[in-house]
GROMACS .gro file of N, CA and C in nm:
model
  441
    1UNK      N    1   1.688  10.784   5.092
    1UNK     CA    2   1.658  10.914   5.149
    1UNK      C    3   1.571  10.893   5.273
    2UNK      N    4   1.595  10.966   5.409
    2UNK     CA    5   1.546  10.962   5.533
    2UNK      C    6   1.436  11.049   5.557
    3UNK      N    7   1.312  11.021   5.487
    3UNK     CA    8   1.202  11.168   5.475
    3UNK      C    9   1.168  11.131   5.670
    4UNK      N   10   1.178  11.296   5.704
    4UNK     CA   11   1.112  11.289   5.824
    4UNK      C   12   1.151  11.188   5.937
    5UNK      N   13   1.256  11.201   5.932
    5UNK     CA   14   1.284  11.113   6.043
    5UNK      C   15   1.321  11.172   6.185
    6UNK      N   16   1.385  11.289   6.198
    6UNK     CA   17   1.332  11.373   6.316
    6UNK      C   18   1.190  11.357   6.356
    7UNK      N   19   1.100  11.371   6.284
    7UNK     CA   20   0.929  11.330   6.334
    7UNK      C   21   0.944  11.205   6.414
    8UNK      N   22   1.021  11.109   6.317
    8UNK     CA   23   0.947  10.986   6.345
    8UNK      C   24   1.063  10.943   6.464
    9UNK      N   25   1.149  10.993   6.489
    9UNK     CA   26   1.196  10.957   6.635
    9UNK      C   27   1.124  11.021   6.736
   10UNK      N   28   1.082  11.145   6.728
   10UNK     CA   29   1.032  11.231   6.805
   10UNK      C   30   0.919  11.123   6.868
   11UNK      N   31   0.780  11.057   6.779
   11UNK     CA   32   0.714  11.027   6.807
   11UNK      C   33   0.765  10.866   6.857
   12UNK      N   34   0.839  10.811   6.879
   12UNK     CA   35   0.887  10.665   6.915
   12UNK      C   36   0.918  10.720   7.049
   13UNK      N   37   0.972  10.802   7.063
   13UNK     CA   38   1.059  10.820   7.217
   13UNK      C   39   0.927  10.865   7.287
   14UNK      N   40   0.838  10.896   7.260
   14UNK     CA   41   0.726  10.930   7.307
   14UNK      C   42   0.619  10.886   7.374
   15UNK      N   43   0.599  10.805   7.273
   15UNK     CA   44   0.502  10.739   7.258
   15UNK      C   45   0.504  10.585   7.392
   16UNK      N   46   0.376  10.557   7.488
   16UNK     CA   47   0.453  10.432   7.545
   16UNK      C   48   0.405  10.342   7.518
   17UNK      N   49   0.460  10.226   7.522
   17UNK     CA   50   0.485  10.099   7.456
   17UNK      C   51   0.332  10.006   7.410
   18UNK      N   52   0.265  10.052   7.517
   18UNK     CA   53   0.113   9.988   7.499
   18UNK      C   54   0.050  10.073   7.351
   19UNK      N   55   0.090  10.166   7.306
   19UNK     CA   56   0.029  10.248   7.205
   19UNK      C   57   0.108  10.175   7.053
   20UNK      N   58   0.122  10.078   7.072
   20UNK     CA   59   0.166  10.011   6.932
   20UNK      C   60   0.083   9.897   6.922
   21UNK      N   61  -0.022   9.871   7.004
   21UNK     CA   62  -0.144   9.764   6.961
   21UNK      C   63  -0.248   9.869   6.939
   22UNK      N   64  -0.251   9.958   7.013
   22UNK     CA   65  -0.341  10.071   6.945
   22UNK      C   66  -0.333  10.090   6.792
   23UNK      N   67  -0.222  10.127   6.779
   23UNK     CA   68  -0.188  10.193   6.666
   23UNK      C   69  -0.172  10.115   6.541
   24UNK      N   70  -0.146   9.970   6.603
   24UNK     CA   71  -0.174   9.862   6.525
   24UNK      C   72  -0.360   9.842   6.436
   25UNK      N   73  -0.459   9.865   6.553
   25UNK     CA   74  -0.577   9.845   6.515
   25UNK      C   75  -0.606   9.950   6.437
   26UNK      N   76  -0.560  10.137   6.483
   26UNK     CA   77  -0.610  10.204   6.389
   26UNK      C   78  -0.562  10.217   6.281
   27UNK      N   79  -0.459  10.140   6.230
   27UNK     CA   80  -0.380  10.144   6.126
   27UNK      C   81  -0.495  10.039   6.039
   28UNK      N   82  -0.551   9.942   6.103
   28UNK     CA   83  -0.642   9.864   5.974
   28UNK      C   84  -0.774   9.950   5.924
   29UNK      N   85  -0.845  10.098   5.963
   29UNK     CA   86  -0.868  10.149   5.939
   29UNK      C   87  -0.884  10.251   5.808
   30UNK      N   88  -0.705  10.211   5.753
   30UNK     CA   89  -0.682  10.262   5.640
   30UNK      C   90  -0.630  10.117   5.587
   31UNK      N   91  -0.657   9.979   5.584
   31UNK     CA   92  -0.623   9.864   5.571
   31UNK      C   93  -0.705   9.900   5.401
   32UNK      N   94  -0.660   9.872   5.282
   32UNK     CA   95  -0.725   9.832   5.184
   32UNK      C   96  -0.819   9.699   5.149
   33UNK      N   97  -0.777   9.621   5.224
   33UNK     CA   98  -0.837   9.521   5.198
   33UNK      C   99  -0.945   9.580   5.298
   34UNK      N  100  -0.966   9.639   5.454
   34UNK     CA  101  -1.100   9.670   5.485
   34UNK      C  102  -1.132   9.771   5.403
   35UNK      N  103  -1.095   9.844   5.355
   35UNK     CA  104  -1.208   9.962   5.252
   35UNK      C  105  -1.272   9.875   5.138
   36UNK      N  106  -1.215   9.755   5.060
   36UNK     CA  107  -1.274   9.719   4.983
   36UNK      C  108  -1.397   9.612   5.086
   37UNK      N  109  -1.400   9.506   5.196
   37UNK     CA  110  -1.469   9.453   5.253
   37UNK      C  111  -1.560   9.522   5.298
   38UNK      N  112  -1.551   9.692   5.316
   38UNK     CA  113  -1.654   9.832   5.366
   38UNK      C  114  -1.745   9.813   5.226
   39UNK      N  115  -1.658   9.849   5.129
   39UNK     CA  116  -1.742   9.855   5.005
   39UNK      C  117  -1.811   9.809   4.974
   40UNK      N  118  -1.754   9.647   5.006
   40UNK     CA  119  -1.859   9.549   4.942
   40UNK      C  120  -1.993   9.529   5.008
   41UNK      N  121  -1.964   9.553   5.212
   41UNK     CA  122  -2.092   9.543   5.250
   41UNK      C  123  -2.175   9.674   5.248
   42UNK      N  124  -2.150   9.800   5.194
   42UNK     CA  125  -2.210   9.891   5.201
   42UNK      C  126  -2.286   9.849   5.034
   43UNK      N  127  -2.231   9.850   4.923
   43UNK     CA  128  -2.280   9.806   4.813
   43UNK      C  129  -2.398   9.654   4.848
   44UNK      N  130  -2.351   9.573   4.894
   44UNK     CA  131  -2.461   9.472   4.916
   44UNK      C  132  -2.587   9.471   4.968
   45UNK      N  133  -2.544   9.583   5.073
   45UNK     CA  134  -2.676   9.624   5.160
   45UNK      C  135  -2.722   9.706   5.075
   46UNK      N  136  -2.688   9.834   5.019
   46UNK     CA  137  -2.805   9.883   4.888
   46UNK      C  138  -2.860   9.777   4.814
   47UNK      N  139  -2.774   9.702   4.768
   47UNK     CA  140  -2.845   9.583   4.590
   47UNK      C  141  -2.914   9.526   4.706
   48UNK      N  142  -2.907   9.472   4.808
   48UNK     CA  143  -3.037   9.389   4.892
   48UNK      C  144  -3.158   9.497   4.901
   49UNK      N  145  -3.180   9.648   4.960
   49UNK     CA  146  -3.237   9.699   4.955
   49UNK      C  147  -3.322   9.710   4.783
   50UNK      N  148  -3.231   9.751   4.687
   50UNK     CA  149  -3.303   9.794   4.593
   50UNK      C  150  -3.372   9.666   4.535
   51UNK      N  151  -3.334   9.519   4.596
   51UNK     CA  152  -3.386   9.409   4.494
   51UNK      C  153  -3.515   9.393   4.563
   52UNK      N  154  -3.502   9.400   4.722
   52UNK     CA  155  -3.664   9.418   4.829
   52UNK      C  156  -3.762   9.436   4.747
   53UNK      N  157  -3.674   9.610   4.716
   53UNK     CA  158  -3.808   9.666   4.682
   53UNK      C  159  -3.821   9.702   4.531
   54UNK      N  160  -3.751   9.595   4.448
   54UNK     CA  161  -3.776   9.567   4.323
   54UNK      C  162  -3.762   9.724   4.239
   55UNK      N  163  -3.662   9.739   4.265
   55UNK     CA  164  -3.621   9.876   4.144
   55UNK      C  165  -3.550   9.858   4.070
   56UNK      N  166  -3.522   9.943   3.954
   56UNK     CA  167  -3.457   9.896   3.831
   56UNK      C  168  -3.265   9.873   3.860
   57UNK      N  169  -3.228   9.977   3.907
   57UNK     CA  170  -3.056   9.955   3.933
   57UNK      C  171  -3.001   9.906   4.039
   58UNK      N  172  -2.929   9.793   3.987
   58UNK     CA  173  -2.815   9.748   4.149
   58UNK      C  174  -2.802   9.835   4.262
   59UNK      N  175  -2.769   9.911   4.233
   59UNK     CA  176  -2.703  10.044   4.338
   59UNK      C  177  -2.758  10.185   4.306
   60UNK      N  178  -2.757  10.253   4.412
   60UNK     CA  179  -2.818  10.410   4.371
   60UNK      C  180  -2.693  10.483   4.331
   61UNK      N  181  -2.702  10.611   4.248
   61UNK     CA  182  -2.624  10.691   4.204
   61UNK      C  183  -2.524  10.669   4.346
   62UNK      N  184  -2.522  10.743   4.479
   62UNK     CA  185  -2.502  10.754   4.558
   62UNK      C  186  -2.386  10.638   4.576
   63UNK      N  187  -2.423  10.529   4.585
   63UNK     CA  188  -2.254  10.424   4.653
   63UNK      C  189  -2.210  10.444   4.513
   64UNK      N  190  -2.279  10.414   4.403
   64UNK     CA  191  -2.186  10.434   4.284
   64UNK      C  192  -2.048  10.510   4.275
   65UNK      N  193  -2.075  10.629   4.314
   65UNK     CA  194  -2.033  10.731   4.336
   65UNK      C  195  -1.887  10.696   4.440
   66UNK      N  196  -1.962  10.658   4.568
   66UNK     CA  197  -1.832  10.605   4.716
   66UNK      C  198  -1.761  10.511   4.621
   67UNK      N  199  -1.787  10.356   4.552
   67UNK     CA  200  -1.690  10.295   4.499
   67UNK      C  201  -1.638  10.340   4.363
   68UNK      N  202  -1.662  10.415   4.283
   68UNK     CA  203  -1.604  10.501   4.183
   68UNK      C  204  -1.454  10.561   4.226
   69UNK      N  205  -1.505  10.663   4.373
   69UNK     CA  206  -1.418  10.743   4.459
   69UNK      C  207  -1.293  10.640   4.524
   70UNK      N  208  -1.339  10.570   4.570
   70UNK     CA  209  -1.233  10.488   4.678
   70UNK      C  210  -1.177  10.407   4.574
   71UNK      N  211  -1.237  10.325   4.491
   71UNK     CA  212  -1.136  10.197   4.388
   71UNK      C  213  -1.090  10.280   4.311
   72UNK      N  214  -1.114  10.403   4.244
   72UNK     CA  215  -1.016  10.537   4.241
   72UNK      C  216  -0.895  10.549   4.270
   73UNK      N  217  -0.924  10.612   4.382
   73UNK     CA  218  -0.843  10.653   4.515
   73UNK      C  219  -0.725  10.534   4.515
   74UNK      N  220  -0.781  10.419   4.512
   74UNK     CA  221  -0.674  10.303   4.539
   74UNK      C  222  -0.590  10.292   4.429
   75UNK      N  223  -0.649  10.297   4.306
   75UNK     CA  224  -0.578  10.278   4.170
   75UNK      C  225  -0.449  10.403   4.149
   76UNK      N  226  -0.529  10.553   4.183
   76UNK     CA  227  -0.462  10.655   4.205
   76UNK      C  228  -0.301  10.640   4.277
   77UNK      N  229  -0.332  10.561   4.450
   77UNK     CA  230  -0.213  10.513   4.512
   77UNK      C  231  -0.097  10.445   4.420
   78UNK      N  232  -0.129  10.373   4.358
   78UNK     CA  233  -0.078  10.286   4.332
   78UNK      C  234   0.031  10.315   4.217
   79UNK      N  235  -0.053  10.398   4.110
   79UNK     CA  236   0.048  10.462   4.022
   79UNK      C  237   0.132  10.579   4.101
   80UNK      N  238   0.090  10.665   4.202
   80UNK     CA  239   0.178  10.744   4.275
   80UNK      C  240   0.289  10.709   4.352
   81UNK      N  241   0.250  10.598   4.367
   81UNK     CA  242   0.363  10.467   4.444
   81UNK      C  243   0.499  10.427   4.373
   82UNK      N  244   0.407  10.424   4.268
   82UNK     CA  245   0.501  10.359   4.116
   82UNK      C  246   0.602  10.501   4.063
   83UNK      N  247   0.546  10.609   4.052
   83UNK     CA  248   0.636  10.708   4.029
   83UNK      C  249   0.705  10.782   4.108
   84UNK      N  250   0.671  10.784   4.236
   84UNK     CA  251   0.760  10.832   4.372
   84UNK      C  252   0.849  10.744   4.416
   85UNK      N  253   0.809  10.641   4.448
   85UNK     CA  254   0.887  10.515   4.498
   85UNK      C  255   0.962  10.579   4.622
   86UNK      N  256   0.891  10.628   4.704
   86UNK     CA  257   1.015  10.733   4.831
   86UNK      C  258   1.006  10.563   4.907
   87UNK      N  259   1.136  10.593   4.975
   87UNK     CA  260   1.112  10.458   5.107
   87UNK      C  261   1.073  10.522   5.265
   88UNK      N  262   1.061  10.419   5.316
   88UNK     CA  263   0.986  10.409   5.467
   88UNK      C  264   1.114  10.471   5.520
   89UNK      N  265   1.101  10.490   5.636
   89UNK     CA  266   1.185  10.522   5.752
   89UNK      C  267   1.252  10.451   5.799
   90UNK      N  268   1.395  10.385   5.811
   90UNK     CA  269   1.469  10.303   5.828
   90UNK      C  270   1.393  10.201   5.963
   91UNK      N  271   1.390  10.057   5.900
   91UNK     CA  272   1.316   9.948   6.021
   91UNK      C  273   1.360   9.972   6.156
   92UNK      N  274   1.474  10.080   6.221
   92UNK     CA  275   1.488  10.045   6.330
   92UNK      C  276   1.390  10.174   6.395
   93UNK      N  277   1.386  10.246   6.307
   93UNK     CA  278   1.255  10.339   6.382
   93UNK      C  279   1.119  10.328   6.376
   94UNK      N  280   1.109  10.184   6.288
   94UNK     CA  281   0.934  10.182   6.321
   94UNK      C  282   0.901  10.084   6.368
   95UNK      N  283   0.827  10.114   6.469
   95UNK     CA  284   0.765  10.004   6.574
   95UNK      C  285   0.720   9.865   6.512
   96UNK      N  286   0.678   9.911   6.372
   96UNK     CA  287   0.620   9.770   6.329
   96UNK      C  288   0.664   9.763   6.216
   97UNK      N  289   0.789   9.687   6.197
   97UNK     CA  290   0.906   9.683   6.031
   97UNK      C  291   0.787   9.657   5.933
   98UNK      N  292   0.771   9.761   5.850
   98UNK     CA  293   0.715   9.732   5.689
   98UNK      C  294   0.809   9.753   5.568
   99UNK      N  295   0.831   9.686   5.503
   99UNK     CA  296   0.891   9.693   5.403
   99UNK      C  297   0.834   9.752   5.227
  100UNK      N  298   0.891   9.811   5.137
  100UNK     CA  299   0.834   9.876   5.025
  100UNK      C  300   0.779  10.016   5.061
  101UNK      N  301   0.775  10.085   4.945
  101UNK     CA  302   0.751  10.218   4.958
  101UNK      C  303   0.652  10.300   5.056
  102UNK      N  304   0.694  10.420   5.121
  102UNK     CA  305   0.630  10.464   5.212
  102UNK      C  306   0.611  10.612   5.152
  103UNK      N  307   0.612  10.650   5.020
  103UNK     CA  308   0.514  10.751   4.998
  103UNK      C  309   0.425  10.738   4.871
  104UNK      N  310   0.316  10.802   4.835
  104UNK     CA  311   0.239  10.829   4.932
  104UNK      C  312   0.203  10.689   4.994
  105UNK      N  313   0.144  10.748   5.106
  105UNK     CA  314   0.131  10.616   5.259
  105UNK      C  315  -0.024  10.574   5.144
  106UNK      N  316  -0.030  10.440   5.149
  106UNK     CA  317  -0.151  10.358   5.100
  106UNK      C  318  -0.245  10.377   5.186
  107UNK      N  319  -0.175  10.323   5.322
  107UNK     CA  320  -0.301  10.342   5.420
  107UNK      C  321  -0.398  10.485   5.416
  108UNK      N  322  -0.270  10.548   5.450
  108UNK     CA  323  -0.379  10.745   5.443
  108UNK      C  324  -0.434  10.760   5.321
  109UNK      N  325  -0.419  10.691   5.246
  109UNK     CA  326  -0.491  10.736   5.116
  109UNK      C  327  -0.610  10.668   5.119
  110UNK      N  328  -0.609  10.515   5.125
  110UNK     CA  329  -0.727  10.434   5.112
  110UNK      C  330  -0.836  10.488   5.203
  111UNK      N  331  -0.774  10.543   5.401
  111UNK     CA  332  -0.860  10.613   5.445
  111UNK      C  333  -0.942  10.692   5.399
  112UNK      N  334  -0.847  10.818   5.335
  112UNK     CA  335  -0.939  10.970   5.321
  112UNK      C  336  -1.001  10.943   5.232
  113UNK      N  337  -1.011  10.829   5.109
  113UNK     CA  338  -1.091  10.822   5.040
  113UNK      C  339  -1.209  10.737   5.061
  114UNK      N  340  -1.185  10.628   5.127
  114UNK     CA  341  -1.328  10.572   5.237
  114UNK      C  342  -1.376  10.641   5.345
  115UNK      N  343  -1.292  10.677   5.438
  115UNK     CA  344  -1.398  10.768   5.541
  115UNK      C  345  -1.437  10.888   5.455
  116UNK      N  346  -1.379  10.940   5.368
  116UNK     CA  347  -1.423  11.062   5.300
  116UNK      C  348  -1.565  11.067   5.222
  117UNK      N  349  -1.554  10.936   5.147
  117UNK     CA  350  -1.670  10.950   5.031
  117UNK      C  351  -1.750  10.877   5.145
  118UNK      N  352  -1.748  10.784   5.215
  118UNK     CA  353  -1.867  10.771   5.349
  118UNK      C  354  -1.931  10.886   5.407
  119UNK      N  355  -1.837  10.972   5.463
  119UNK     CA  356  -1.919  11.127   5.558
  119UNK      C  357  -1.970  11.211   5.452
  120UNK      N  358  -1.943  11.197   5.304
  120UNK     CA  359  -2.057  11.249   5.228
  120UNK      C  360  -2.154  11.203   5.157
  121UNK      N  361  -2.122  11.065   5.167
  121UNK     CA  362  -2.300  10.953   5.091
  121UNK      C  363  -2.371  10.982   5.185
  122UNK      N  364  -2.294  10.952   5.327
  122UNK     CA  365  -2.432  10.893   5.462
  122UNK      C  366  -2.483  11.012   5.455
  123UNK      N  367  -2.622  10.974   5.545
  123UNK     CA  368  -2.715  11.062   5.556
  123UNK      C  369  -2.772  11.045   5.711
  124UNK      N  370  -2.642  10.961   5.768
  124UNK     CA  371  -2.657  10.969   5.922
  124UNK      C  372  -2.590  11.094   5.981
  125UNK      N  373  -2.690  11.162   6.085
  125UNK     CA  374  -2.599  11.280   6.196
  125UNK      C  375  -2.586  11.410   6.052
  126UNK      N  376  -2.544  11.471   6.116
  126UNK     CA  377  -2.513  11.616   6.039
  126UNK      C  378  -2.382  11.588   5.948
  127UNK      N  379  -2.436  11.676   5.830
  127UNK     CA  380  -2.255  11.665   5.758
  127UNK      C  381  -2.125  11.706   5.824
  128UNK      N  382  -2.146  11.795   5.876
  128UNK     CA  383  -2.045  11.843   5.956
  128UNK      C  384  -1.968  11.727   6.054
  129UNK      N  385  -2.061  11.638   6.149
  129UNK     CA  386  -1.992  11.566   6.252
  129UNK      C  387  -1.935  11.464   6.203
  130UNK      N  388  -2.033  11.447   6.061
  130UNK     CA  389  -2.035  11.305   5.982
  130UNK      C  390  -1.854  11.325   5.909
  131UNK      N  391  -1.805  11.479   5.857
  131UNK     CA  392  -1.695  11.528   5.820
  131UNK      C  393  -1.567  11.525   5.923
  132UNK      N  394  -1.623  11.554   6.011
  132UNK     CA  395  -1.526  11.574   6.166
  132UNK      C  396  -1.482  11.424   6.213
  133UNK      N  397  -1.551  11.328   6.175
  133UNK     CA  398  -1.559  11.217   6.251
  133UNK      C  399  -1.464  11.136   6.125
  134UNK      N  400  -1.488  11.149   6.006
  134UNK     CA  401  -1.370  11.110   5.875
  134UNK      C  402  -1.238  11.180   5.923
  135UNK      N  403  -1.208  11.319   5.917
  135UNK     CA  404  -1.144  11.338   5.950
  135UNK      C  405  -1.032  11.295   6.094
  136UNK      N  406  -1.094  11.313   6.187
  136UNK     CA  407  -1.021  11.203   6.297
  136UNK      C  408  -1.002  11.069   6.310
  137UNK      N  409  -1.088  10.994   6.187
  137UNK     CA  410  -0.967  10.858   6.162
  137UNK      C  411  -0.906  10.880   6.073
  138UNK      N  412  -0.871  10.915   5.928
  138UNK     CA  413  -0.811  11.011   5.905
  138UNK      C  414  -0.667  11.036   5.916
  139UNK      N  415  -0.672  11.114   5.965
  139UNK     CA  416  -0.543  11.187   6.084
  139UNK      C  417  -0.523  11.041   6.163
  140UNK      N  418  -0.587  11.008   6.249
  140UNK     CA  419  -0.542  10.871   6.304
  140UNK      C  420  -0.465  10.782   6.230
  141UNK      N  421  -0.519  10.755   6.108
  141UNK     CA  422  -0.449  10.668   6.062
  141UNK      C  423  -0.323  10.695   6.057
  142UNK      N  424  -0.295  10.770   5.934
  142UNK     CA  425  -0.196  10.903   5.911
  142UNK      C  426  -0.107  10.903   5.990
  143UNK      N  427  -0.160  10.914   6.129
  143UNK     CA  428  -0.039  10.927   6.275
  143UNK      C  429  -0.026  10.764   6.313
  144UNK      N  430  -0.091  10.711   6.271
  144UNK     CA  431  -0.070  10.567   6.282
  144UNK      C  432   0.075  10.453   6.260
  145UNK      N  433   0.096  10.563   6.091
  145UNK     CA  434   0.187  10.458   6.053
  145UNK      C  435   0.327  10.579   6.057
  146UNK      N  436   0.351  10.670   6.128
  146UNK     CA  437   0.458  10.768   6.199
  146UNK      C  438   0.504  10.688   6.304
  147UNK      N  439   0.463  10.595   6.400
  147UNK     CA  440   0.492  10.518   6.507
  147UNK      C  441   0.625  10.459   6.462
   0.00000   0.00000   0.00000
């Protein structure tokens, strides 16, 4: 079955040629293996913090919480993967041939659930920009792997 493939020509004929190393980098964005390497240094840097200053738990409620959400999120993919099994968009329309199932997309998922549970642990900038700013990688990604 050809999900969306009017889209995904739309955006090839479009798109020019230099925007597939772009789209290459923001695609590792929703890379699983970087959400778990995010995890680990966001988790390390708390357990370094909390061991400093000698408190009782590894981690605060708080990342608990982000890697709960995201190794979740990933596990979640994975069985949705397993029961949809939709395929990709035939290799001659995507800029960068991937092979195995293309719904739901891993990448957009691993994103919204790392930039997601990030713009609501941090306590950098306002929630709002901290929300706005998940959201547009996000969507980036998302439009990433449409190329």
């Amino acid at each position: 079955m050809n999900r969306n493939v009017g889209l995904t020509e739309l955006i090839r004929e479009t798109l020019p040629e230099w925007a597939v190393p772009a789209f290459e980098f923001i695609a590792l964005l929703g890379d699983e293996l970087v959400a778990v390497g995010v995890l680990a240094l966001v988790t390390g840097v708390d357990a370094y913090r909390r061991t400093d200053r000698e408190e009782d738990c590894l981690v605060p409620d708080r990342t608990a919480f982000v890697l709960a959400v995201v190794l979740g999120g990933l596990a979640l993919t994975l069985i949705l993967k397993t029961v949809f099994g939709l395929s990709r968009p035939p290799s001659s329309l995507q800029a960068i041939p991937r092979s195995g199932e293309g719904f739901p997309s891993g990448h957009a998922m691993a994103a919204t659930v790392l930039w997601g549970a990030l713009a609501v642990w941090s306590a950098y900038s306002t929630r709002r920009r901290r929300l706005a700013g998940a959201a547009l990688v996000i969507g980036l990604v998302a439009v990433s792997y449409t190329h």
